[in-house]
Short mmCIF file of C-alpha atoms and ligand atoms in Angstrom, two decimals:
data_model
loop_
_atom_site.label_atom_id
_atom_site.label_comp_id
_atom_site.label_asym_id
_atom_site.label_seq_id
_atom_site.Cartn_x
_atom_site.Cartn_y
_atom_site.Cartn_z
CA UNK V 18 0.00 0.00 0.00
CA UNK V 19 1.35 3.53 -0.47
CA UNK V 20 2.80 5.73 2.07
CA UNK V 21 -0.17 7.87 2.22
CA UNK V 22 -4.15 7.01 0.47
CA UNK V 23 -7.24 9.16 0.37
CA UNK V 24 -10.17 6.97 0.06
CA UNK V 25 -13.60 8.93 -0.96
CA UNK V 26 -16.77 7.10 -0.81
CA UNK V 27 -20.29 7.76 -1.59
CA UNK V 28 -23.76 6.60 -1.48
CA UNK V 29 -27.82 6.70 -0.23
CA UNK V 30 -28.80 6.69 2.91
CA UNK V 31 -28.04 2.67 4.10
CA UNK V 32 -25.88 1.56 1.20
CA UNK V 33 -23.35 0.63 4.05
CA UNK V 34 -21.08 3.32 4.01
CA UNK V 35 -20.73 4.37 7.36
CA UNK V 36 -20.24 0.91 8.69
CA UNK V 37 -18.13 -0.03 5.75
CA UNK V 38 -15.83 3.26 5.98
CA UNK V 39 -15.63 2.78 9.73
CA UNK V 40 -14.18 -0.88 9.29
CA UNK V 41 -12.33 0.11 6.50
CA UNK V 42 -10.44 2.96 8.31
CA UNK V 43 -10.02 0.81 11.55
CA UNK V 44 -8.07 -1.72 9.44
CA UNK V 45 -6.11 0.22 7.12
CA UNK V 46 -5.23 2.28 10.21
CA UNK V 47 -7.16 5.53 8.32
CA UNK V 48 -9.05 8.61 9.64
CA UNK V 49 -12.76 8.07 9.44
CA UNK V 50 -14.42 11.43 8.89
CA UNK V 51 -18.38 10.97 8.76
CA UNK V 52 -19.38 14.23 6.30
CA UNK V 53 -22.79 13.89 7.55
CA UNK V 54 -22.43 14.29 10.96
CA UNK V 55 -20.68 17.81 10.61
CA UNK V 56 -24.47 18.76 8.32
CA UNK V 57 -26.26 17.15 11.71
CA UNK V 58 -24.69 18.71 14.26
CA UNK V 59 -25.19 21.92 11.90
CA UNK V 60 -28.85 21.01 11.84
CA UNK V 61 -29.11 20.36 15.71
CA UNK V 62 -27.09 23.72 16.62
CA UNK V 63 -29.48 25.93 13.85
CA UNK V 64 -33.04 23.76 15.61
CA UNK V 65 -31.56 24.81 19.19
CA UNK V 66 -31.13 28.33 18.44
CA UNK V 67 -34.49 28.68 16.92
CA UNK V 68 -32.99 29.48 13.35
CA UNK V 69 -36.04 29.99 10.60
CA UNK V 70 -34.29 26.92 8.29
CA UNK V 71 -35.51 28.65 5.02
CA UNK V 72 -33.56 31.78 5.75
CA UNK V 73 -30.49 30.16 4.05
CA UNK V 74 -28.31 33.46 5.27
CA UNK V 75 -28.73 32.33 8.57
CA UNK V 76 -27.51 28.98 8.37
CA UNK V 77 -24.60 30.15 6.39
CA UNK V 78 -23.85 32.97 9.05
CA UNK V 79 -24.05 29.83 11.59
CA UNK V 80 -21.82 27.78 9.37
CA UNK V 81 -19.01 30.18 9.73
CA UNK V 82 -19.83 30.87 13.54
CA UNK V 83 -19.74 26.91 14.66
CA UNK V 84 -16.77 25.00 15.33
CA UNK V 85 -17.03 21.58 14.74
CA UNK V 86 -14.81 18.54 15.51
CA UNK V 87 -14.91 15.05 14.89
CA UNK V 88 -12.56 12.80 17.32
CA UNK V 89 -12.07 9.20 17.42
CA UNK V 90 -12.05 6.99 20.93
CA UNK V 91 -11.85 3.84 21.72
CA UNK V 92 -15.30 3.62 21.48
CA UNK V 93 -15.85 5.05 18.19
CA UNK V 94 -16.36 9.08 16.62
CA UNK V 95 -17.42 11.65 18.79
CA UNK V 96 -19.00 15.05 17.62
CA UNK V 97 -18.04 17.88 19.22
CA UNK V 98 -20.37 21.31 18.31
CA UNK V 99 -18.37 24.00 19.83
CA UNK V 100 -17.03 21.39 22.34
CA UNK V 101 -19.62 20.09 23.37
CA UNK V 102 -20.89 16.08 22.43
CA UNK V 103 -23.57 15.87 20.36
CA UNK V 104 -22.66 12.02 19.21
CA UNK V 105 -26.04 11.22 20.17
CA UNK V 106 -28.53 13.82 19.71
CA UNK V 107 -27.51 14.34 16.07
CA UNK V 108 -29.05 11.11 15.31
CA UNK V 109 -32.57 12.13 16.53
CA UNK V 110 -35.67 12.26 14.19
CA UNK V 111 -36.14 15.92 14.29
CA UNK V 112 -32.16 16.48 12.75
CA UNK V 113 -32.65 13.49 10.38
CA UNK V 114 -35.49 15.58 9.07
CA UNK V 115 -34.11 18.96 8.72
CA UNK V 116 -30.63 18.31 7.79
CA UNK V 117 -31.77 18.69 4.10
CA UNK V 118 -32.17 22.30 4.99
CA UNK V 119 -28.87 23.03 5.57
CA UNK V 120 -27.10 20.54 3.11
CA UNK V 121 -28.87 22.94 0.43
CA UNK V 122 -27.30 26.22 1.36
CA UNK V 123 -24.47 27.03 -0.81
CA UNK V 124 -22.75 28.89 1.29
CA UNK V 125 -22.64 25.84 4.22
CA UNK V 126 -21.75 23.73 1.97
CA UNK V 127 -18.71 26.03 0.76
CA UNK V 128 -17.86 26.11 4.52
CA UNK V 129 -18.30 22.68 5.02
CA UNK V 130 -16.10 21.47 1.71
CA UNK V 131 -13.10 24.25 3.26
CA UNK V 132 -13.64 22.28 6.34
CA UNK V 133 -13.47 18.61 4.85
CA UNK V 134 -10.56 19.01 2.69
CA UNK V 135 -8.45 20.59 5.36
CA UNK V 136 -9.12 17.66 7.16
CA UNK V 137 -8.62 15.50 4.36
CA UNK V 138 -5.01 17.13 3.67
CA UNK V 139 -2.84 15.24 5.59
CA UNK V 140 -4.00 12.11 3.69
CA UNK V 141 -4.42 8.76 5.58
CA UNK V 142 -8.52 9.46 5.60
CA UNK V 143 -11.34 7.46 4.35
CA UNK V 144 -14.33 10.38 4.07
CA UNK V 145 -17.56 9.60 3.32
CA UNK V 146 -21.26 11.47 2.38
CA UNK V 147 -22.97 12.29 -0.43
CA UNK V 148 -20.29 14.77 -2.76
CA UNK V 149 -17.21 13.31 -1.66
CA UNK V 150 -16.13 11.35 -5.04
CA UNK V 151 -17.39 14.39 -6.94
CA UNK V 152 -16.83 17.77 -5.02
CA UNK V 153 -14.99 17.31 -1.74
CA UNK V 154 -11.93 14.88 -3.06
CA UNK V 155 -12.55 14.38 -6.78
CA UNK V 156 -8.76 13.42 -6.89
CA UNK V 157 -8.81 11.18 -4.09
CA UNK V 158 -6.53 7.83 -4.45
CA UNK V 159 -9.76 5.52 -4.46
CA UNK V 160 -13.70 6.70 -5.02
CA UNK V 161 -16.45 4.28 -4.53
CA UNK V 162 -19.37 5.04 -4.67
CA UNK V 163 -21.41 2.06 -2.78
CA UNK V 164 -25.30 1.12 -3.33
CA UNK V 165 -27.95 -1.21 -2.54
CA UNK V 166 -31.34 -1.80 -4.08
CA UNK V 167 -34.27 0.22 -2.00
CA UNK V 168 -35.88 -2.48 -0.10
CA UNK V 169 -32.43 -3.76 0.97
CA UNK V 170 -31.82 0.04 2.40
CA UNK V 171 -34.87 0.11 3.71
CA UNK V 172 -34.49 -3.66 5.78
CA UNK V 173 -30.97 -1.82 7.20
CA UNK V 174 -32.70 1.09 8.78
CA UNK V 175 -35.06 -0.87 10.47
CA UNK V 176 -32.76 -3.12 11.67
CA UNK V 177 -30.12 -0.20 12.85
CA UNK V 178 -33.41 1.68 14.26
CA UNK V 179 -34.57 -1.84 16.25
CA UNK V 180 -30.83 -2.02 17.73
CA UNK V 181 -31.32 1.11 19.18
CA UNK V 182 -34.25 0.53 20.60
CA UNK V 183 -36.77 2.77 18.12
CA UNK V 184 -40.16 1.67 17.39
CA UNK V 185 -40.69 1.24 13.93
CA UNK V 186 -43.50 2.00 11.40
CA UNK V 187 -42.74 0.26 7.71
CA UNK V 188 -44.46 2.21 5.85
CA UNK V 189 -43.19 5.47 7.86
CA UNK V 190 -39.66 3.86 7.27
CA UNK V 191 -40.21 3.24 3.49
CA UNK V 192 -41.46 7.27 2.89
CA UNK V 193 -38.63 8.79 4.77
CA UNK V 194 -36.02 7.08 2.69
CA UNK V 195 -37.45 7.70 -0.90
CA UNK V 196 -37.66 11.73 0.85
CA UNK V 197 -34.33 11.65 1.71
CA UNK V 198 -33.37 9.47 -1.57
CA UNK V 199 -35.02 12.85 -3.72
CA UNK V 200 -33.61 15.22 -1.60
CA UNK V 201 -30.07 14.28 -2.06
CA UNK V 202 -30.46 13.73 -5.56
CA UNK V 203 -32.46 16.30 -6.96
CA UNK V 204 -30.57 19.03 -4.81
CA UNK V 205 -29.20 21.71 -6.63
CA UNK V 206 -25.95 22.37 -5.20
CA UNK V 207 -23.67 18.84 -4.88
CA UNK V 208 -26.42 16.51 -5.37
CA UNK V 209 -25.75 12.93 -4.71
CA UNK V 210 -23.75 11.45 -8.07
CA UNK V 211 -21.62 8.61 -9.20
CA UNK V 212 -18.79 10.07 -10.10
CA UNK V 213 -17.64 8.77 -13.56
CA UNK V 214 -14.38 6.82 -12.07
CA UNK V 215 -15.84 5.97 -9.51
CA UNK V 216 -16.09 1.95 -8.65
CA UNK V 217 -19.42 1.35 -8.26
CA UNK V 218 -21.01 -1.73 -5.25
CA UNK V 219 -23.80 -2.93 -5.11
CA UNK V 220 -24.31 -4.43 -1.68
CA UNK V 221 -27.70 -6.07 -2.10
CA UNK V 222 -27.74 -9.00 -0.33
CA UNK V 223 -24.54 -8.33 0.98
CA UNK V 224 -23.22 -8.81 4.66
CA UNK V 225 -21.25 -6.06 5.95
CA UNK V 226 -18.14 -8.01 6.30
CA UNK V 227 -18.81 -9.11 2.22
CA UNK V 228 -19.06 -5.45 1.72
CA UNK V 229 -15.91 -4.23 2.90
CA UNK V 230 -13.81 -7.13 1.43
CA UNK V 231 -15.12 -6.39 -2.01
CA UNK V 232 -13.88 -2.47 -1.39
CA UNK V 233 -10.54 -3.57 0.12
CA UNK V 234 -9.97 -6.08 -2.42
CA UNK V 235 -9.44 -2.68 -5.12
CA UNK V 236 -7.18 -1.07 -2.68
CA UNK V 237 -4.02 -1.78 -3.14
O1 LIG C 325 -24.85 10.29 5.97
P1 LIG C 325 -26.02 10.87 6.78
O2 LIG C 325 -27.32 10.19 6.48
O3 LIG C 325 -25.74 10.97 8.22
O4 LIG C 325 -26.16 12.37 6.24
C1 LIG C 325 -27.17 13.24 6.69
C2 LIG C 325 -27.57 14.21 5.60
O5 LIG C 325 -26.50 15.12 5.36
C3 LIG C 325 -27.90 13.58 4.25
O6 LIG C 325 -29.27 13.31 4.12
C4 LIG C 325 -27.47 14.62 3.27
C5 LIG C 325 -26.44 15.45 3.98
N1 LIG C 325 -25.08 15.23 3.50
C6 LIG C 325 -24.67 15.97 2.42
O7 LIG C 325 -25.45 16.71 1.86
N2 LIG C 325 -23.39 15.86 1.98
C7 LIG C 325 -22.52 15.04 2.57
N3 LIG C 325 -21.25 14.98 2.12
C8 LIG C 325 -22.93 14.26 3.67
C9 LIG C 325 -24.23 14.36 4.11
#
């Protein structure tokens, strides 16, 4: 393996990435940076402080007033939104919900991609989200962009929603992704893509553990 990799990867809502980029980095010794969470704890800080989410100046003005930090524990990432942990609250309903406001803004998304690629500088990082192959690191060392067919995505969340303890409602389950599927792609600013050298996966049917051997097996 080279002294120093960039891995980018992409995808919908429960195509794997997360857990795939997570395992990934843990073995390859890599930086896991979780682009999403930085848009949630965005979309928690602008919900707390009562921000109107359509006034898109304001969440850019809060973009460029928040400081946020990702660390890595034993125990996994923490978020830290002007110091203070927001690990678990960012994953409530309510953000998952309003996130889309903020991941529209130009402007936070300028802030966020200065953000990302400073992190990503230093190399060493596996980053993952939604514009990572095609905006963030278009040059990075290896882009995937991973995938899975909608009722596959659809059995993940319920599963990762029933290990957490949520009650779940199928057909509540079913709407939210196709939302969040339309938001992400029909966005005008960075929508969700495959880039065009990008290696595409299709994890249907899938394990996890399949998933992340067929993405190591390209790296080299
Ligand atoms: O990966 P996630 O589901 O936690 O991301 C939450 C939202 O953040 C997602 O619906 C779209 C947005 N997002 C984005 O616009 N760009 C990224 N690079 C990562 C996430």
């Amino acid at each position: 393996m080279r002294s120093k990799i960039t891995i980018a990867i992409d995808g919908p809502a429960g195509s794997g990435k997360s857990s795939v980029s997570k395992i990934i980095a843990k073995r390859l010794g890599l930086l896991y940076v979780d682009t999403g969470a930085m848009y949630r704890a965005l979309t928690l800080k602008a919900m707390e402080k009562g921000i109107n989410l359509e006034e898109e100046i304001m969440l850019v003005e809060l973009a460029h007033n928040t400081e946020i930090e990702l660390t890595h524990r034993e125990e996994g990432t923490i978020v830290l939104l002007d110091g203070q942990d927001v690990t678990e609250k960012i994953r409530e309903t309510d953000v998952t919900n309003n996130v889309f406001y903020l991941a529209r803004a130009e402007g936070v998304r300028e802030c966020m991609k200065k953000l990302q690629r400073k992190i990503a500088e230093k190399g060493n990082v596996v980053m993952e989200g939604r514009d990572i192959t095609t905006v963030i690191l278009p040059d990075a060392d290896y882009k995937f962009y991973l995938d899975a067919s909608f009722d596959e995505r659809v059995k993940r969340r319920r599963k990762e929603l029933e290990q957490n303890g949520r009650q779940v409602v199928e057909s509540g389950l079913s709407k939210d992704i196709k939302m969040r599927d339309k938001k992400d792609l029909t966005r005008k600013i960075a929508p969700l893509r495959k880039a065009k050298d990008a290696i595409v996966i299709d994890s249907t049917g899938m394990s996890v553990e399949e998933e992340v051997e067929t993405v190591i097996s390209y790296i080299k």
